[in-house]
Amino acid sequence: MKLFSESSLSPDILKAIGEMGYESPTEIQKQTIPFILSDIRDLIALAQTGTGKTAAFSLPILDMIDETSRKIQFLVLCPTRELCLQITKDIKNYTKYLPNIKTTAVYGGSSIMEQIRSLRDKPQIIVGTPGRVIDLINRKALDFSSIHWLVLDEADEMLSMGFKDDLETIISETPETKQTFLFSATMNKEVERISKNYLTNPHRISVGSINEVKKNIKHEYFVVGYRQKKEALKRMIDANPNQYSIIFCRTRMETQEVADFLMQNGYAADALHGDLSQAQRDTVMKKFRLKNIDILVATDVAARGLDVDSLTHVIHFSLPDDPEVFVHRSGRTGRAGKDGISLALIKPEESRKLKQIKASTKIEINEGKIPTGDDIMKAQVNGVFEKLLNEGAAEDVFAFDDALIPDLSQFSKEELVHKLLQFQLKELGTYYKDRNDLVEARFNGGDDRGSRRERGRERERRGEPRERREGGRDGGRDRKPRRNSENMVRFFFNLGKRDQLKKMDMLEILNKATSKSKKRADIGDIEILEKFSFFEIEKSFKDEVLRGLETQKFKGKDMRAEVAN
Ligand code: AMP
């Protein structure tokens, strides 16, 4: 089946998908559509989001549904509200010319009464999240005794979100005679267990073997110490202008921290994670889809429901434990025939994890060099021209009278371009002007560790102090504890260079703010940027600093600080 028109799907479905621009089936559709239409066995399909799996399972089932019956025949269970709404929307589109087929979405975080009311429509299809489906079963609002087809979509995700018991309860409400289709991006023990228990002699298909899907994605990794990770991230973003990307973090807290850091540094970014309310998550996703923000910092789970095809980059701020998750994350870029880039920030002690990912996914991930200020400014200049050439033909956003252009004959064309670029990129250029490039970190664990002497040489080359042997010559002596990230806290401060703030002023402000204490506060890095600054201070002074700043003013301006990470 090269074209949908060659399939046996009904003309009403073909017409609807034709209007949606579907001409030829995707790989998974080629495999599942004929199978579901003709076979009675269960199915396990390994497929990621973006492969066209929703149409893969729903088109053949829609073709077979009995539209004269008003009983629930087809149930799709999926992990998140976003995915639930997406699948429902897709199915409604596919059934545009089948007016007797009704679909209802049931998901948490929305009025259950309203959903009960919409069930009075007697839909043949239910798309739901497990928790809400259970609630509705308990209220006797759902009757699954006539189910013919059950789809467990993103089964791995449902299990990792703790829906195992709910799934089992729901499955027990459905008849034994039904056909079950399990879709999962990854295959792990839990998925295997659930398929063993609830699927009978399943046919297995797998699409987009990892290498095949990933061919159009370039992977790079960068080794950076923990304290330099955010600065390295900033450089990744600055060195790749005009990007539309997702930055993946491991925890909700890390996600929020990274997003705050980017927002404070003036990027159009926001966070998406499970600590946000449903309404907040919806707003963030909407902003990202509309490209009001172009960087989304997200946890793996929260990003699941988001379906965008045009991501230019995926950045792994932290590596996931499961190599399959790495593949899944990276696969969010390089869709719809475009090339994609996946960049991973890796801590020196994570060499083993990286090796494991490389070995089990067979992806070629090369080490990249953290961009220098020069690299970044070159990339930014290219970015301006790229945008100019791509969007130059777009309509002007405001009326422009050529008479406004003064006599510029004193400048050549090159000089003019040069000057305009200096204006355009002034802030970033100033930021990187006197900034040292990041020192490349090296792997320090497992096989990559190298000898002590080699590490010593490497340190010497970088001008760092020698490693100290525990319990060595001066190991036992009582030393002043060295300043490290553990006992320091980093603050964002609302004033910067444009307020004429200098390092000396910042020191004075901090000394004054903590002057009531008998002990002197240890002050760490101070970074004065154009519009704001950052400073580090001993953790035990955290509250005192905040109080101490409230009562001071700098050149008549109020001061405000907040913890940056
Ligand atoms: P899914 O993997 O189901 O989330 O689908 C990913 C995207 O591909 C969605 O935007 C679908 O509308 C689109 N899509 C699915 N099948 C096809 C097809 N055969 N041709 C073109 N687009 C498709």
XYZ file of C-alpha atoms and ligand atoms in Angstrom:
588
model
C 0.000 0.000 0.000
C 1.887 3.060 -1.258
C -1.048 5.439 -1.165
C -4.070 5.510 1.118
C -6.242 5.423 -1.976
C -4.964 1.874 -2.596
C -6.149 0.708 0.827
C -9.548 -0.735 1.574
C -10.476 2.115 3.935
C -13.934 3.533 3.296
C -14.339 6.556 0.984
C -15.590 8.688 3.912
C -12.381 8.108 5.822
C -10.225 8.565 2.717
C -11.946 11.863 2.021
C -11.358 13.122 5.574
C -7.684 12.170 5.716
C -7.173 13.459 2.189
C -8.348 16.858 3.390
C -5.836 16.604 6.231
C -3.057 16.166 3.697
C -2.418 12.467 4.335
C -1.516 10.852 1.010
C 0.801 8.002 1.738
C 0.780 5.993 4.941
C 3.689 6.217 7.350
C 5.731 3.116 8.124
C 3.642 2.103 11.116
C 0.401 2.735 9.239
C 1.598 0.491 6.414
C 2.031 -2.298 8.927
C -0.917 -1.832 11.266
C -3.754 -0.885 8.932
C -3.828 -4.144 6.926
C -3.128 -6.141 10.097
C -5.955 -4.648 12.155
C -8.361 -4.865 9.229
C -7.724 -8.540 8.685
C -6.347 -10.214 11.820
C -7.956 -11.059 15.119
C -4.771 -11.253 17.151
C -3.582 -8.750 19.735
C -0.749 -6.437 18.796
C 2.327 -4.902 20.386
C 3.663 -1.961 18.418
C 6.864 -0.210 19.294
C 6.477 3.281 17.974
C 7.199 6.764 19.131
C 5.088 9.866 19.033
C 5.385 11.476 15.647
C 5.335 8.242 13.677
C 1.649 8.576 12.859
C 0.552 5.960 15.383
C -2.793 7.590 16.198
C -3.964 7.120 12.627
C -2.260 3.722 12.561
C -4.621 2.275 15.159
C -7.687 4.410 14.695
C -8.229 4.410 10.906
C -8.786 0.644 10.585
C -10.931 0.525 13.726
C -13.053 3.457 12.525
C -13.572 1.490 9.356
C -15.017 -1.424 11.312
C -17.066 0.324 14.014
C -20.786 -0.357 13.954
C -22.264 3.100 13.700
C -25.801 1.851 14.193
C -24.977 0.657 17.704
C -24.688 3.270 20.470
C -22.556 1.139 22.759
C -18.913 1.850 23.553
C -16.899 -0.301 21.142
C -13.497 1.325 21.086
C -11.521 2.483 24.130
C -8.179 4.292 23.993
C -6.247 4.736 27.240
C -3.382 7.213 27.289
C -1.225 8.822 29.971
C -1.962 12.549 29.831
C -4.808 14.934 29.273
C -2.907 16.595 26.418
C -2.455 13.343 24.550
C -6.072 12.431 25.271
C -7.269 15.663 23.684
C -4.890 15.250 20.753
C -6.096 11.716 19.986
C -9.732 12.794 20.335
C -9.163 15.690 17.970
C -7.482 13.389 15.433
C -10.291 10.816 15.622
C -12.924 13.526 15.256
C -11.120 14.752 12.156
C -10.952 11.251 10.715
C -14.697 10.791 11.296
C -15.690 14.139 9.811
C -17.768 12.365 7.150
C -19.075 9.669 9.503
C -21.544 11.788 11.489
C -23.005 8.862 13.398
C -19.718 8.007 15.018
C -19.256 9.912 18.277
C -16.105 10.250 20.355
C -15.811 11.504 23.935
C -12.649 12.415 25.815
C -12.535 11.788 29.574
C -9.538 13.061 31.515
C -8.596 14.411 34.921
C -8.350 18.067 35.826
C -11.687 18.935 34.254
C -15.308 18.772 35.459
C -16.421 15.160 35.841
C -20.089 16.222 35.732
C -19.615 17.772 32.315
C -17.955 14.600 31.086
C -20.828 12.511 32.475
C -23.227 14.759 30.585
C -21.292 14.323 27.349
C -21.454 10.550 27.782
C -25.237 10.829 27.406
C -24.481 11.387 23.717
C -23.796 7.648 23.671
C -20.384 7.703 21.993
C -18.974 4.555 20.439
C -15.433 5.745 21.176
C -13.899 6.780 24.501
C -10.440 8.270 24.793
C -9.422 8.571 28.422
C -6.743 8.846 31.053
C -6.781 5.883 33.487
C -7.577 7.790 36.692
C -10.650 9.505 35.284
C -11.866 6.350 33.565
C -11.775 4.568 36.942
C -13.738 7.424 38.565
C -16.363 7.134 35.851
C -16.540 3.359 36.161
C -17.095 3.786 39.910
C -19.932 6.195 39.182
C -21.390 3.684 36.769
C -21.141 6.215 33.981
C -19.153 3.916 31.685
C -20.118 0.497 30.453
C -17.310 -1.394 28.750
C -19.124 -4.671 28.235
C -19.337 -4.181 24.459
C -15.766 -3.168 23.808
C -14.238 -4.715 20.669
C -10.972 -2.826 20.572
C -8.785 -1.594 23.388
C -5.724 0.555 22.704
C -3.124 1.128 25.420
C -1.283 4.111 24.027
C 2.140 5.079 25.402
C 1.893 2.081 27.698
C 5.429 2.639 29.004
C 4.503 6.114 30.106
C 1.259 5.027 31.763
C 3.159 2.411 33.741
C 5.942 4.769 34.735
C 3.317 7.233 35.932
C 1.967 4.595 38.321
C -1.213 3.639 36.460
C -0.549 -0.097 36.610
C -3.367 -0.916 39.053
C -5.795 1.395 37.285
C -5.017 -0.270 33.958
C -5.612 -3.700 35.405
C -8.934 -2.625 36.906
C -10.069 -1.106 33.617
C -8.980 -4.114 31.572
C -10.964 -6.369 33.932
C -14.092 -4.392 33.011
C -13.733 -5.227 29.332
C -14.790 -8.473 27.643
C -12.247 -11.227 27.018
C -13.181 -11.288 23.365
C -11.838 -7.844 22.600
C -8.683 -7.213 20.602
C -5.953 -5.327 22.478
C -3.325 -3.137 20.830
C -0.450 -1.975 22.982
C 1.600 0.949 21.738
C 4.784 1.918 23.469
C 7.835 3.996 22.640
C 10.026 1.710 24.729
C 9.931 -1.890 25.795
C 10.886 -2.514 29.398
C 10.143 -5.182 31.997
C 6.915 -3.597 33.146
C 5.572 -3.284 29.624
C 6.569 -6.887 28.956
C 4.790 -7.991 32.126
C 1.562 -6.221 31.308
C 1.588 -7.575 27.753
C 2.221 -11.069 29.030
C -0.708 -10.836 31.433
C -3.238 -9.116 29.226
C -2.399 -9.832 25.601
C -2.831 -13.197 23.925
C -0.250 -14.381 21.428
C 0.370 -10.842 20.220
C 1.751 -9.990 16.813
C 4.729 -7.658 17.212
C 5.744 -4.781 15.053
C 8.393 -2.181 15.524
C 8.867 0.852 13.403
C 11.587 3.320 13.031
C 14.371 1.163 14.315
C 16.380 3.595 16.319
C 19.049 4.184 13.659
C 16.604 4.563 10.851
C 14.578 7.263 12.576
C 17.621 9.072 13.800
C 19.548 9.411 10.581
C 18.563 13.014 10.116
C 19.533 14.017 13.653
C 23.039 15.150 14.491
C 24.050 14.307 18.049
C 26.707 16.086 20.064
C 27.710 16.033 23.703
C 29.618 18.531 25.816
C 31.380 17.726 29.061
C 30.776 20.437 31.644
C 31.165 20.667 35.386
C 28.017 21.052 37.428
C 28.637 24.706 38.221
C 29.110 25.632 34.602
C 26.126 23.837 33.222
C 23.831 26.816 32.995
C 26.491 29.019 31.430
C 27.186 26.212 28.952
C 23.476 25.985 28.193
C 23.343 29.717 27.556
C 26.198 29.300 25.096
C 24.439 26.417 23.338
C 21.438 28.659 22.870
C 23.404 31.726 21.820
C 25.479 29.701 19.367
C 22.334 28.357 17.696
C 20.256 31.446 16.952
C 16.693 31.182 15.594
C 16.171 27.919 17.398
C 12.851 26.428 18.440
C 13.736 23.891 21.041
C 12.906 21.778 24.045
C 15.394 21.536 26.892
C 14.913 18.336 28.850
C 15.586 18.198 32.588
C 15.248 15.345 35.046
C 13.247 16.856 37.871
C 10.544 19.434 38.258
C 12.802 21.567 40.401
C 15.642 21.490 37.898
C 13.190 22.333 35.123
C 11.948 25.406 36.966
C 15.475 26.488 37.886
C 16.723 26.278 34.326
C 13.668 28.098 32.991
C 14.073 30.842 35.613
C 17.718 31.213 34.697
C 16.854 31.612 31.014
C 14.014 34.032 31.662
C 16.194 36.142 33.935
C 18.744 36.244 31.145
C 16.206 37.594 28.725
C 15.265 34.493 26.706
C 11.731 33.794 25.531
C 11.534 30.595 27.560
C 9.197 28.930 30.028
C 8.897 25.795 32.145
C 6.577 22.813 31.710
C 6.378 20.334 34.555
C 3.998 18.562 36.878
C 4.104 21.128 39.683
C 2.187 23.550 37.479
C -1.589 23.537 37.469
C -3.338 22.219 34.384
C -4.291 25.775 33.383
C -0.660 26.913 33.690
C 0.529 23.959 31.616
C -2.030 24.726 28.942
C -0.906 28.351 28.787
C 2.762 27.420 28.467
C 2.053 24.888 25.714
C -0.076 27.368 23.859
C 2.652 30.012 24.046
C 5.153 27.491 22.718
C 2.919 26.297 19.886
C 2.261 29.892 18.853
C 6.005 30.553 19.119
C 5.492 33.340 21.625
C 8.266 31.506 23.395
C 10.851 29.558 21.447
C 12.475 27.581 24.246
C 10.555 25.165 26.401
C 12.221 23.656 29.463
C 10.401 20.453 30.336
C 10.409 17.172 32.177
C 10.025 14.041 30.070
C 6.535 13.353 31.327
C 5.183 16.880 30.881
C 6.547 17.135 27.331
C 4.723 13.977 26.280
C 1.460 15.635 25.426
C 3.053 18.296 23.322
C 2.977 17.644 19.627
C 5.098 20.049 17.610
C 6.762 19.086 14.381
C 9.194 21.905 13.765
C 11.692 21.701 16.626
C 15.185 22.620 15.467
C 16.993 21.381 18.590
C 16.593 19.132 21.565
C 18.929 19.899 24.437
C 19.496 17.347 27.181
C 20.333 19.535 30.170
C 20.542 16.315 32.165
C 20.932 12.801 30.818
C 18.077 10.388 31.443
C 18.804 7.017 33.079
C 17.071 5.033 30.385
C 18.777 5.079 26.950
C 15.377 4.697 25.302
C 14.298 7.969 26.862
C 17.313 9.628 25.261
C 16.182 8.322 21.889
C 12.643 9.400 22.535
C 13.657 12.905 23.583
C 15.966 13.353 20.602
C 13.266 12.105 18.264
C 11.224 15.194 19.051
C 13.414 17.051 16.571
C 14.133 16.030 12.984
C 10.488 15.482 12.191
C 8.454 16.101 9.088
C 11.444 15.614 6.805
C 13.571 18.285 8.476
C 17.010 17.818 9.991
C 17.390 17.957 13.739
C 20.111 18.583 16.279
C 20.400 16.963 19.688
C 22.870 18.440 22.187
C 23.642 16.837 25.535
C 25.358 18.454 28.506
C 27.235 15.778 30.371
C 28.853 15.974 33.773
C 32.428 14.700 34.120
C 31.250 11.740 36.177
C 28.707 10.599 33.587
C 31.012 8.946 31.071
C 29.643 5.495 31.841
C 26.092 6.610 31.316
C 26.994 8.128 27.970
C 28.752 4.926 26.928
C 25.693 2.942 27.874
C 23.459 5.210 25.800
C 25.795 4.978 22.818
C 26.079 1.208 23.105
C 22.428 0.413 23.465
C 21.052 2.911 20.970
C 23.895 2.672 18.404
C 23.594 6.398 17.934
C 26.770 8.184 16.950
C 27.229 10.963 19.480
C 30.332 13.053 18.971
C 32.009 15.333 21.434
C 31.484 18.994 20.665
C 33.431 22.029 21.800
C 31.633 24.524 23.985
C 31.363 27.611 21.809
C 33.683 30.495 22.576
C 32.457 34.093 22.620
C 33.875 34.475 19.097
C 32.059 31.386 17.817
C 28.858 32.696 19.316
C 29.046 36.145 17.814
C 29.823 34.644 14.394
C 26.812 32.379 14.716
C 24.666 35.323 15.772
C 25.708 37.354 12.722
C 24.916 34.380 10.490
C 21.613 34.036 12.319
C 20.641 37.595 11.474
C 21.386 37.047 7.780
C 19.606 33.701 7.784
C 16.525 35.359 9.233
C 16.802 38.243 6.800
C 16.990 35.894 3.823
C 14.195 33.648 5.096
C 11.821 36.287 6.294
C 12.983 39.194 4.160
C 10.099 38.724 1.767
C 7.540 38.874 4.589
C 5.380 41.942 4.868
C 6.660 44.906 6.849
C 5.152 45.170 10.308
C 5.106 48.941 10.274
C 4.920 51.592 7.567
C 8.300 52.973 6.663
C 8.896 56.161 4.764
C 12.170 56.189 2.823
C 12.349 59.913 3.443
C 13.256 59.020 7.025
C 16.624 57.700 5.855
C 19.204 60.462 6.305
C 22.195 60.926 4.030
C 24.360 57.888 4.738
C 26.778 58.314 1.860
C 29.687 58.589 4.278
C 29.314 54.822 4.905
C 29.962 52.045 2.433
C 27.385 49.221 2.197
C 29.619 46.965 4.319
C 30.099 49.645 6.956
C 26.363 50.175 7.196
C 25.655 46.480 7.644
C 28.449 46.306 10.186
C 27.033 49.224 12.209
C 23.487 47.918 12.146
C 24.674 44.518 13.342
C 26.589 46.160 16.158
C 23.318 47.755 17.279
C 21.350 44.579 16.909
C 23.817 42.376 18.787
C 25.141 44.917 21.250
C 23.927 43.287 24.428
C 25.209 39.821 23.622
C 28.449 41.195 22.191
C 29.052 43.114 25.420
C 28.267 40.012 27.475
C 30.867 37.900 25.681
C 33.425 40.660 25.141
C 35.462 40.283 28.313
C 34.200 36.897 29.335
C 36.562 33.982 29.588
C 35.699 30.951 27.543
C 34.471 27.985 29.516
C 37.203 25.583 30.498
C 36.464 22.226 28.931
C 35.823 19.624 31.583
C 37.043 16.043 31.147
C 35.468 12.795 32.094
C 36.681 11.776 35.502
C 35.009 8.455 36.170
C 35.369 4.856 35.071
C 37.530 4.144 32.066
C 37.861 7.751 31.078
C 39.469 8.766 34.296
C 43.093 8.551 33.189
C 46.055 8.433 35.550
C 46.475 10.752 38.498
C 49.541 12.219 36.850
C 47.661 12.889 33.621
C 44.913 14.583 35.545
C 47.515 16.655 37.403
C 49.029 17.776 34.083
C 45.616 18.607 32.729
C 44.868 20.674 35.829
C 48.217 22.433 35.605
C 47.521 23.280 31.980
C 44.269 24.856 33.073
C 45.900 26.687 35.978
C 43.900 24.795 38.598
C 45.225 23.678 41.997
C 46.580 20.166 42.384
C 44.398 17.347 43.596
C 44.864 16.647 47.294
C 45.168 13.084 48.516
C 42.774 12.317 51.312
C 44.692 12.004 54.601
C 47.838 13.088 52.751
C 50.526 15.362 54.036
C 48.213 18.145 55.065
C 45.025 16.142 54.889
C 44.430 16.021 58.623
C 45.073 19.628 59.446
C 42.266 21.962 60.375
C 41.773 24.128 57.311
C 39.245 26.841 56.574
C 36.571 25.025 54.602
C 37.051 25.702 50.936
C 34.276 27.587 49.253
C 32.234 25.239 47.131
C 28.831 25.135 45.566
C 27.502 23.150 48.513
C 27.709 25.941 51.040
C 27.078 28.862 48.685
C 23.825 30.160 47.312
C 23.525 32.106 44.073
C 21.257 35.141 43.868
C 19.782 37.067 40.995
C 20.030 40.825 41.645
C 17.860 43.369 39.881
C 20.516 46.036 39.131
C 23.301 45.860 36.569
C 25.809 47.853 34.541
C 23.213 50.215 33.174
C 22.487 51.232 36.780
C 26.227 51.938 37.122
C 26.654 49.023 39.478
C 30.229 47.752 39.786
C 31.717 44.739 41.560
C 33.021 46.958 44.366
C 29.519 48.387 44.889
C 28.067 44.886 45.044
C 30.659 43.854 47.651
C 29.882 46.919 49.701
C 26.138 46.287 49.478
C 26.572 42.687 50.582
C 28.906 43.572 53.442
C 26.437 46.162 54.621
C 23.517 43.768 54.310
C 25.267 41.219 56.512
C 27.016 43.672 58.862
C 24.837 42.788 61.857
C 26.294 39.298 61.972
C 29.390 38.637 64.082
C 30.776 36.325 61.415
C 31.885 37.673 58.058
C 29.919 36.282 55.164
C 31.904 34.428 52.543
C 31.110 36.062 49.215
C 31.641 34.095 46.006
C 31.414 35.021 42.334
C 29.898 38.347 41.427
C 28.731 38.749 37.868
C 27.552 42.201 36.787
C 25.541 42.024 33.568
C 23.892 44.754 31.557
C 20.463 44.802 33.185
C 20.974 42.657 36.268
C 23.591 40.725 38.162
C 24.319 37.558 40.058
C 26.181 37.058 43.297
C 27.044 34.110 45.494
C 27.067 34.169 49.273
C 27.334 31.625 52.062
C 24.075 29.713 52.448
C 23.685 30.535 56.144
C 23.393 34.225 55.202
C 20.557 33.681 52.769
C 17.749 35.278 54.788
C 19.946 37.968 56.290
C 20.996 39.163 52.822
C 17.399 39.345 51.636
C 16.406 41.389 54.705
C 19.542 43.538 54.504
C 18.896 44.486 50.882
C 15.320 45.581 51.550
C 16.502 48.502 53.643
C 19.142 49.775 51.197
C 18.981 51.767 47.980
C 21.605 52.072 45.231
C 21.741 55.463 43.522
C 18.116 55.946 44.550
C 16.970 52.567 43.185
C 15.319 49.777 45.164
C 17.204 46.544 45.393
C 15.716 43.109 44.929
C 17.370 39.733 45.036
C 16.073 36.233 44.662
C 17.678 32.842 44.781
C 18.851 31.916 41.293
C 19.518 28.249 41.823
P 1.208 10.825 15.818
O 2.419 9.953 15.834
O -0.048 10.056 15.757
O 1.241 11.795 16.982
O 1.235 11.709 14.477
C 2.200 12.712 14.221
C 1.750 13.733 13.201
O 1.752 13.187 11.877
C 0.347 14.252 13.421
O 0.379 15.643 13.245
C -0.490 13.577 12.340
O -1.589 14.378 11.967
C 0.515 13.436 11.212
N 0.277 12.263 10.331
C -0.065 11.021 10.730
N -0.144 10.201 9.667
C 0.168 10.932 8.577
C 0.270 10.643 7.184
N 0.064 9.429 6.701
N 0.616 11.641 6.358
C 0.853 12.870 6.848
N 0.782 13.211 8.141
C 0.447 12.253 9.005
